[in-house]
PDB file of C-alpha atoms in Angstrom:
ATOM      1  CA  MET U 596     -13.062 -28.550  -8.309  1.00 52.00           C
ATOM      2  CA  ASP U 597      -9.623 -30.114  -7.824  1.00 54.00           C
ATOM      3  CA  GLU U 598      -7.312 -29.193  -4.954  1.00 52.00           C
ATOM      4  CA  ASP U 599      -5.291 -26.721  -7.025  1.00 56.00           C
ATOM      5  CA  GLU U 600      -8.482 -24.821  -7.834  1.00 75.00           C
ATOM      6  CA  GLN U 601      -9.744 -24.409  -4.269  1.00 89.00           C
ATOM      7  CA  PRO U 602     -10.089 -20.624  -3.764  1.00 94.00           C
ATOM      8  CA  VAL U 603      -8.046 -19.059  -0.967  1.00 94.00           C
ATOM      9  CA  LEU U 604      -9.275 -15.718   0.397  1.00 95.00           C
ATOM     10  CA  ILE U 605      -6.422 -13.185   0.370  1.00 91.00           C
ATOM     11  CA  TYR U 606      -8.241  -9.879   0.903  1.00 92.00           C
ATOM     12  CA  GLN U 607     -11.681  -8.636   1.873  1.00 94.00           C
ATOM     13  CA  SER U 608     -13.228  -5.197   2.238  1.00 93.00           C
ATOM     14  CA  GLU U 609     -16.757  -3.820   2.356  1.00 92.00           C
ATOM     15  CA  THR U 610     -15.729  -0.329   1.163  1.00 93.00           C
ATOM     16  CA  VAL U 611     -14.762   1.120  -2.212  1.00 95.00           C
ATOM     17  CA  HIS U 612     -10.999   0.844  -2.692  1.00 95.00           C
ATOM     18  CA  GLY U 613      -8.211   0.360  -5.206  1.00 96.00           C
ATOM     19  CA  PHE U 614      -5.915  -2.657  -5.008  1.00 95.00           C
ATOM     20  CA  GLY U 615      -2.355  -2.472  -6.299  1.00 96.00           C
ATOM     21  CA  ILE U 616       0.148  -5.304  -6.205  1.00 94.00           C
ATOM     22  CA  GLU U 617       3.793  -5.593  -7.221  1.00 92.00           C
ATOM     23  CA  PRO U 618       6.210  -8.553  -6.878  1.00 88.00           C
ATOM     24  CA  VAL U 619       8.952  -7.845  -4.322  1.00 88.00           C
ATOM     25  CA  TYR U 620      12.502  -7.995  -5.673  1.00 82.00           C
ATOM     26  CA  SER U 621      14.402  -5.867  -3.140  1.00 75.00           C
ATOM     27  CA  TYR U 622      15.033  -6.194   0.596  1.00 76.00           C
ATOM     28  CA  SER U 623      13.241  -3.001   1.626  1.00 75.00           C
ATOM     29  CA  ALA U 624      10.432  -3.277  -0.990  1.00 84.00           C
ATOM     30  CA  GLU U 625      10.183   0.537  -0.892  1.00 88.00           C
ATOM     31  CA  GLU U 626      10.136   0.907  -4.681  1.00 90.00           C
ATOM     32  CA  GLU U 627       7.703  -1.974  -5.080  1.00 91.00           C
ATOM     33  CA  PHE U 628       5.271  -0.422  -2.580  1.00 93.00           C
ATOM     34  CA  GLU U 629       5.464   2.886  -4.438  1.00 94.00           C
ATOM     35  CA  ASP U 630       4.584   1.151  -7.723  1.00 94.00           C
ATOM     36  CA  ALA U 631       1.822  -0.854  -6.031  1.00 95.00           C
ATOM     37  CA  CYS U 632       0.277   2.325  -4.599  1.00 96.00           C
ATOM     38  CA  GLN U 633       0.233   4.015  -8.000  1.00 96.00           C
ATOM     39  CA  LYS U 634      -1.579   0.985  -9.414  1.00 96.00           C
ATOM     40  CA  ALA U 635      -3.988   1.083  -6.471  1.00 96.00           C
ATOM     41  CA  LEU U 636      -4.863   4.682  -7.381  1.00 97.00           C
ATOM     42  CA  LYS U 637      -5.565   3.629 -10.962  1.00 95.00           C
ATOM     43  CA  GLU U 638      -7.900   0.870  -9.859  1.00 96.00           C
ATOM     44  CA  LEU U 639      -9.625   3.158  -7.375  1.00 96.00           C
ATOM     45  CA  ASN U 640     -10.360   5.573 -10.222  1.00 96.00           C
ATOM     46  CA  SER U 641     -12.023   2.762 -12.187  1.00 96.00           C
ATOM     47  CA  ASN U 642     -14.044   1.730  -9.123  1.00 96.00           C
ATOM     48  CA  LEU U 643     -15.435   5.228  -8.590  1.00 95.00           C
ATOM     49  CA  PHE U 644     -16.907   5.374 -12.105  1.00 96.00           C
ATOM     50  CA  MET U 645     -17.231   2.824 -14.898  1.00 96.00           C
ATOM     51  CA  SER U 646     -19.304   2.835 -18.070  1.00 96.00           C
ATOM     52  CA  VAL U 647     -19.995  -0.592 -19.615  1.00 94.00           C
ATOM     53  CA  TYR U 648     -21.412  -1.086 -23.111  1.00 92.00           C
ATOM     54  CA  ILE U 649     -21.879  -4.574 -24.563  1.00 88.00           C
ATOM     55  CA  GLU U 650     -23.333  -5.865 -27.833  1.00 84.00           C
ATOM     56  CA  GLU U 651     -24.019  -9.441 -28.868  1.00 81.00           C
ATOM     57  CA  PHE U 652     -25.321 -10.910 -32.102  1.00 79.00           C
ATOM     58  CA  GLN U 653     -26.747 -14.430 -32.003  1.00 76.00           C
ATOM     59  CA  ALA U 654     -27.741 -16.601 -34.944  1.00 74.00           C
ATOM     60  CA  ASN U 655     -28.535 -20.327 -34.865  1.00 67.00           C
ATOM     61  CA  ASP U 656     -27.289 -20.584 -31.271  1.00 66.00           C
ATOM     62  CA  TYR U 657     -23.949 -19.064 -32.276  1.00 69.00           C
ATOM     63  CA  SER U 658     -22.937 -15.834 -30.524  1.00 68.00           C
ATOM     64  CA  THR U 659     -20.462 -13.229 -31.664  1.00 64.00           C
ATOM     65  CA  TYR U 660     -19.537 -10.476 -29.226  1.00 60.00           C
ATOM     66  CA  ASN U 661     -18.256  -7.108 -30.265  1.00 66.00           C
ATOM     67  CA  PHE U 662     -15.398  -5.991 -28.091  1.00 69.00           C
ATOM     68  CA  PRO U 663     -17.026  -4.688 -24.871  1.00 84.00           C
ATOM     69  CA  GLU U 664     -16.410  -1.019 -24.174  1.00 90.00           C
ATOM     70  CA  LEU U 665     -15.453  -0.243 -20.572  1.00 92.00           C
ATOM     71  CA  SER U 666     -14.751   3.430 -19.975  1.00 94.00           C
ATOM     72  CA  ILE U 667     -13.453   5.321 -16.943  1.00 92.00           C
ATOM     73  CA  ARG U 668     -12.982   8.997 -16.170  1.00 91.00           C
ATOM     74  CA  ASP U 669      -9.764  10.546 -17.462  1.00 90.00           C
ATOM     75  CA  THR U 670      -8.679  11.474 -13.947  1.00 90.00           C
ATOM     76  CA  VAL U 671      -5.310  11.108 -12.219  1.00 89.00           C
ATOM     77  CA  LEU U 672      -5.778  10.460  -8.500  1.00 93.00           C
ATOM     78  CA  THR U 673      -3.121  11.299  -5.905  1.00 95.00           C
ATOM     79  CA  PHE U 674      -2.775  10.693  -2.198  1.00 95.00           C
ATOM     80  CA  ASP U 675      -4.008  13.814  -0.410  1.00 93.00           C
ATOM     81  CA  ASP U 676      -6.687  14.830   2.079  1.00 91.00           C
ATOM     82  CA  ASN U 677      -9.315  13.014  -0.023  1.00 93.00           C
ATOM     83  CA  ILE U 678      -7.446   9.792  -0.918  1.00 95.00           C
ATOM     84  CA  VAL U 679      -5.496   7.785   1.680  1.00 95.00           C
ATOM     85  CA  LYS U 680      -3.486   4.581   1.923  1.00 94.00           C
ATOM     86  CA  GLN U 681      -5.888   2.231   3.640  1.00 91.00           C
ATOM     87  CA  ASP U 682      -3.511  -0.717   3.791  1.00 90.00           C
ATOM     88  CA  SER U 683       0.087  -1.624   2.975  1.00 90.00           C
ATOM     89  CA  VAL U 684       1.160  -5.235   3.452  1.00 89.00           C
ATOM     90  CA  ILE U 685       3.251  -8.015   1.938  1.00 88.00           C
ATOM     91  CA  ILE U 686       1.303 -11.073   0.772  1.00 83.00           C
ATOM     92  CA  ASP U 687       3.191 -14.056  -0.688  1.00 81.00           C
ATOM     93  CA  GLU U 688       6.296 -11.972  -1.467  1.00 85.00           C
ATOM     94  CA  GLN U 689       4.211  -9.280  -3.148  1.00 89.00           C
ATOM     95  CA  ALA U 690       3.794  -5.672  -2.062  1.00 93.00           C
ATOM     96  CA  VAL U 691       0.102  -4.828  -1.721  1.00 93.00           C
ATOM     97  CA  CYS U 692      -1.192  -1.271  -1.422  1.00 96.00           C
ATOM     98  CA  VAL U 693      -4.830  -0.323  -0.910  1.00 96.00           C
ATOM     99  CA  ALA U 694      -6.063   3.191  -1.733  1.00 96.00           C
ATOM    100  CA  ALA U 695      -9.434   4.473  -0.566  1.00 95.00           C
ATOM    101  CA  PRO U 696     -11.416   7.713  -0.202  1.00 94.00           C
ATOM    102  CA  ALA U 697     -10.723   9.416   3.127  1.00 92.00           C
ATOM    103  CA  ASN U 698     -14.431   9.998   3.686  1.00 84.00           C
ATOM    104  CA  ARG U 699     -15.780   6.493   3.364  1.00 72.00           C
ATOM    105  CA  SER U 700     -19.298   6.037   2.114  1.00 69.00           C
ATOM    106  CA  SER U 701     -21.549   3.407   3.638  1.00 78.00           C
ATOM    107  CA  GLY U 702     -20.177  -0.025   2.851  1.00 87.00           C
ATOM    108  CA  ILE U 703     -21.804  -3.318   1.915  1.00 93.00           C
ATOM    109  CA  ASN U 704     -23.979  -4.434   4.824  1.00 91.00           C
ATOM    110  CA  VAL U 705     -25.866  -7.396   3.361  1.00 94.00           C
ATOM    111  CA  GLU U 706     -24.856 -11.043   3.301  1.00 96.00           C
ATOM    112  CA  ILE U 707     -22.452 -11.853   0.454  1.00 96.00           C
ATOM    113  CA  PRO U 708     -23.569 -14.858  -1.637  1.00 97.00           C
ATOM    114  CA  SER U 709     -21.334 -17.915  -1.723  1.00 96.00           C
ATOM    115  CA  LEU U 710     -18.936 -18.473  -4.597  1.00 96.00           C
ATOM    116  CA  SER U 711     -20.945 -21.530  -5.665  1.00 95.00           C
ATOM    117  CA  LYS U 712     -24.034 -19.340  -6.181  1.00 97.00           C
ATOM    118  CA  LEU U 713     -22.058 -16.611  -7.946  1.00 97.00           C
ATOM    119  CA  PHE U 714     -20.519 -19.131 -10.339  1.00 96.00           C
ATOM    120  CA  ILE U 715     -24.090 -19.825 -11.540  1.00 96.00           C
ATOM    121  CA  GLY U 716     -24.663 -16.126 -12.230  1.00 96.00           C
ATOM    122  CA  PRO U 717     -24.936 -12.662 -10.640  1.00 97.00           C
ATOM    123  CA  GLN U 718     -27.059 -12.554  -7.490  1.00 97.00           C
ATOM    124  CA  LYS U 719     -29.120  -9.798  -5.873  1.00 96.00           C
ATOM    125  CA  VAL U 720     -29.412  -9.496  -2.094  1.00 97.00           C
ATOM    126  CA  GLY U 721     -31.640  -6.668  -0.898  1.00 95.00           C
ATOM    127  CA  ASP U 722     -30.580  -3.558  -2.809  1.00 94.00           C
ATOM    128  CA  THR U 723     -27.153  -4.917  -3.777  1.00 96.00           C
ATOM    129  CA  TRP U 724     -25.969  -6.881  -6.817  1.00 97.00           C
ATOM    130  CA  PHE U 725     -23.043  -9.332  -6.633  1.00 98.00           C
ATOM    131  CA  ALA U 726     -20.980 -11.026  -9.350  1.00 98.00           C
ATOM    132  CA  VAL U 727     -17.703 -12.916  -9.596  1.00 98.00           C
ATOM    133  CA  GLY U 728     -15.001 -12.458 -12.226  1.00 97.00           C
ATOM    134  CA  LYS U 729     -12.122 -14.761 -13.007  1.00 96.00           C
ATOM    135  CA  THR U 730      -8.863 -14.485 -14.913  1.00 96.00           C
ATOM    136  CA  ARG U 731      -5.624 -16.403 -15.265  1.00 95.00           C
ATOM    137  CA  ALA U 732      -3.203 -16.009 -12.363  1.00 91.00           C
ATOM    138  CA  THR U 733       0.045 -14.287 -13.261  1.00 89.00           C
ATOM    139  CA  SER U 734       3.128 -12.873 -11.557  1.00 83.00           C
ATOM    140  CA  TYR U 735       4.037 -10.631 -14.510  1.00 85.00           C
ATOM    141  CA  ASN U 736       1.464  -7.867 -13.951  1.00 88.00           C
ATOM    142  CA  PRO U 737      -0.880  -9.056 -11.205  1.00 91.00           C
ATOM    143  CA  SER U 738      -2.559  -5.647 -10.775  1.00 92.00           C
ATOM    144  CA  LEU U 739      -3.712  -5.706 -14.394  1.00 93.00           C
ATOM    145  CA  ALA U 740      -4.972  -9.269 -13.972  1.00 94.00           C
ATOM    146  CA  TRP U 741      -7.020  -8.305 -10.910  1.00 95.00           C
ATOM    147  CA  MET U 742      -8.596  -5.448 -12.870  1.00 94.00           C
ATOM    148  CA  LYS U 743      -9.395  -7.850 -15.708  1.00 95.00           C
ATOM    149  CA  ALA U 744     -11.142 -10.187 -13.265  1.00 97.00           C
ATOM    150  CA  LYS U 745     -13.232  -7.244 -12.034  1.00 97.00           C
ATOM    151  CA  ASN U 746     -14.060  -6.205 -15.601  1.00 95.00           C
ATOM    152  CA  ASN U 747     -15.188  -9.749 -16.420  1.00 96.00           C
ATOM    153  CA  ALA U 748     -17.496  -9.646 -13.398  1.00 97.00           C
ATOM    154  CA  LEU U 749     -18.870  -6.268 -14.510  1.00 96.00           C
ATOM    155  CA  GLN U 750     -19.685  -7.570 -17.971  1.00 93.00           C
ATOM    156  CA  ASP U 751     -21.661 -10.488 -16.531  1.00 93.00           C
ATOM    157  CA  LEU U 752     -23.422  -8.155 -14.109  1.00 95.00           C
ATOM    158  CA  THR U 753     -24.303  -5.635 -16.829  1.00 93.00           C
ATOM    159  CA  LYS U 754     -25.967  -8.322 -18.930  1.00 89.00           C
ATOM    160  CA  ALA U 755     -27.879  -9.588 -15.896  1.00 91.00           C
ATOM    161  CA  ILE U 756     -29.164  -6.166 -14.785  1.00 91.00           C
ATOM    162  CA  ARG U 757     -30.251  -4.751 -18.124  1.00 82.00           C
ATOM    163  CA  ILE U 758     -30.427  -6.147 -21.612  1.00 73.00           C
ATOM    164  CA  SER U 759     -32.498  -5.103 -24.625  1.00 72.00           C
ATOM    165  CA  VAL U 760     -33.328  -7.686 -27.261  1.00 72.00           C
ATOM    166  CA  GLN U 761     -34.332  -7.345 -30.907  1.00 72.00           C
ATOM    167  CA  SER U 762     -35.068 -10.307 -33.187  1.00 70.00           C
ATOM    168  CA  ILE U 763     -35.012 -10.237 -36.979  1.00 68.00           C
ATOM    169  CA  GLU U 764     -36.446 -13.121 -38.954  1.00 64.00           C
ATOM    170  CA  ARG U 765     -35.169 -13.753 -42.464  1.00 59.00           C
ATOM    171  CA  GLN U 766     -36.055 -16.194 -45.234  1.00 56.00           C
ATOM    172  CA  LEU U 767     -33.851 -17.247 -48.130  1.00 54.00           C
ATOM    173  CA  GLU U 768     -35.495 -18.666 -51.257  1.00 59.00           C
ATOM    174  CA  GLU U 769     -33.556 -20.278 -54.106  1.00 61.00           C
ATOM    175  CA  GLY U 770     -35.675 -22.204 -56.604  1.00 61.00           C
ATOM    176  CA  ASP U 771     -37.694 -24.749 -54.697  1.00 62.00           C
ATOM    177  CA  TYR U 772     -35.428 -24.445 -51.659  1.00 58.00           C
ATOM    178  CA  THR U 773     -36.462 -22.222 -48.752  1.00 56.00           C
ATOM    179  CA  GLN U 774     -34.407 -21.604 -45.615  1.00 55.00           C
ATOM    180  CA  SER U 775     -35.589 -19.621 -42.608  1.00 58.00           C
ATOM    181  CA  GLY U 776     -33.499 -18.229 -39.812  1.00 61.00           C
ATOM    182  CA  GLY U 777     -33.222 -15.417 -37.345  1.00 70.00           C
ATOM    183  CA  ILE U 778     -30.718 -12.998 -35.893  1.00 77.00           C
ATOM    184  CA  THR U 779     -31.046 -11.802 -32.308  1.00 79.00           C
ATOM    185  CA  TYR U 780     -29.341  -8.607 -31.174  1.00 80.00           C
ATOM    186  CA  PHE U 781     -28.606  -8.017 -27.498  1.00 81.00           C
ATOM    187  CA  LYS U 782     -27.407  -4.735 -26.015  1.00 84.00           C
ATOM    188  CA  SER U 783     -26.485  -3.710 -22.471  1.00 87.00           C
ATOM    189  CA  ASN U 784     -25.272  -0.289 -21.363  1.00 90.00           C
ATOM    190  CA  LEU U 785     -24.904   0.875 -17.763  1.00 94.00           C
ATOM    191  CA  ILE U 786     -22.914   3.328 -15.659  1.00 96.00           C
ATOM    192  CA  TYR U 787     -21.645   2.306 -12.214  1.00 96.00           C
ATOM    193  CA  ASN U 788     -20.825   5.056  -9.720  1.00 94.00           C
ATOM    194  CA  SER U 789     -19.256   2.824  -7.057  1.00 95.00           C
ATOM    195  CA  ILE U 790     -17.853  -0.690  -7.437  1.00 97.00           C
ATOM    196  CA  TYR U 791     -16.968  -2.657  -4.319  1.00 97.00           C
ATOM    197  CA  ASN U 792     -14.364  -5.437  -4.604  1.00 96.00           C
ATOM    198  CA  VAL U 793     -15.567  -7.255  -1.512  1.00 97.00           C
ATOM    199  CA  ARG U 794     -13.577 -10.495  -1.819  1.00 97.00           C
ATOM    200  CA  ARG U 795     -10.366 -11.465  -3.607  1.00 96.00           C
ATOM    201  CA  TYR U 796      -9.425 -15.121  -3.975  1.00 96.00           C
ATOM    202  CA  THR U 797      -6.516 -16.925  -5.577  1.00 93.00           C
ATOM    203  CA  THR U 798      -6.130 -20.483  -6.773  1.00 93.00           C
ATOM    204  CA  HIS U 799      -3.120 -22.175  -8.324  1.00 90.00           C
ATOM    205  CA  LYS U 800      -4.388 -21.107 -11.744  1.00 93.00           C
ATOM    206  CA  SER U 801      -6.725 -18.141 -11.263  1.00 95.00           C
ATOM    207  CA  PHE U 802      -7.529 -14.802  -9.656  1.00 95.00           C
ATOM    208  CA  LEU U 803     -11.170 -14.374  -8.604  1.00 97.00           C
ATOM    209  CA  THR U 804     -12.854 -11.133  -7.577  1.00 97.00           C
ATOM    210  CA  VAL U 805     -16.311 -10.808  -6.050  1.00 98.00           C
ATOM    211  CA  ILE U 806     -17.782  -7.383  -6.758  1.00 98.00           C
ATOM    212  CA  ALA U 807     -20.801  -5.654  -5.256  1.00 98.00           C
ATOM    213  CA  VAL U 808     -22.825  -2.752  -6.648  1.00 97.00           C
ATOM    214  CA  LYS U 809     -25.689  -0.990  -4.933  1.00 96.00           C
ATOM    215  CA  GLU U 810     -28.821  -0.563  -7.004  1.00 94.00           C
ATOM    216  CA  SER U 811     -28.781   3.197  -6.354  1.00 94.00           C
ATOM    217  CA  ASP U 812     -25.295   3.422  -7.919  1.00 95.00           C
ATOM    218  CA  VAL U 813     -26.420   1.936 -11.278  1.00 95.00           C
ATOM    219  CA  ILE U 814     -27.513   4.327 -14.023  1.00 93.00           C
ATOM    220  CA  GLU U 815     -29.109   3.289 -17.323  1.00 86.00           C
ATOM    221  CA  TYR U 816     -28.283   5.286 -20.425  1.00 79.00           C
TER     222      TYR U 816
END
């Protein structure tokens, strides 16, 4: 990994939260913080419940993915007695707001695998799964990019936790010519009740998010 791609840790948390970020253009940054907090509420909603459905068809070592379906509850969260602003800071000229449930559930209390291990694939430590997601760094809509990194991690994790496989063999005959081949169908579908974004890293080119999910918060359907 070259110097520009060395990950720099910018935020860490062992509890469920939403992370909103907005570039600062004004002196007071009041409006930017307000926008960042609204985006934090949106991400928190997706971290409290996420349904992931993935299909893959593979033939002759060539894979074609259908568009993954990631679904969240149609809920609009607001700051009240149940949802609070956990953090509000400026990082690299960007307003960062963190939203979290007021009554925090038990956090992640196992050792988090290293990035080098997570780059190989999702890892399980005790009763907790970990995965890393990556997306292109951007200043245009960084909150959306962070959510995309999380979604990429969730897709990898979903395929690692549960996958069903069906294989279909086929044979094509034309005159004296016979060709055999097979199609393999993979499917993964899980519901996550709590998603922990435990580490957030940046590089010159990328955003990286390490997520954690407790085994008891994963539901097969």
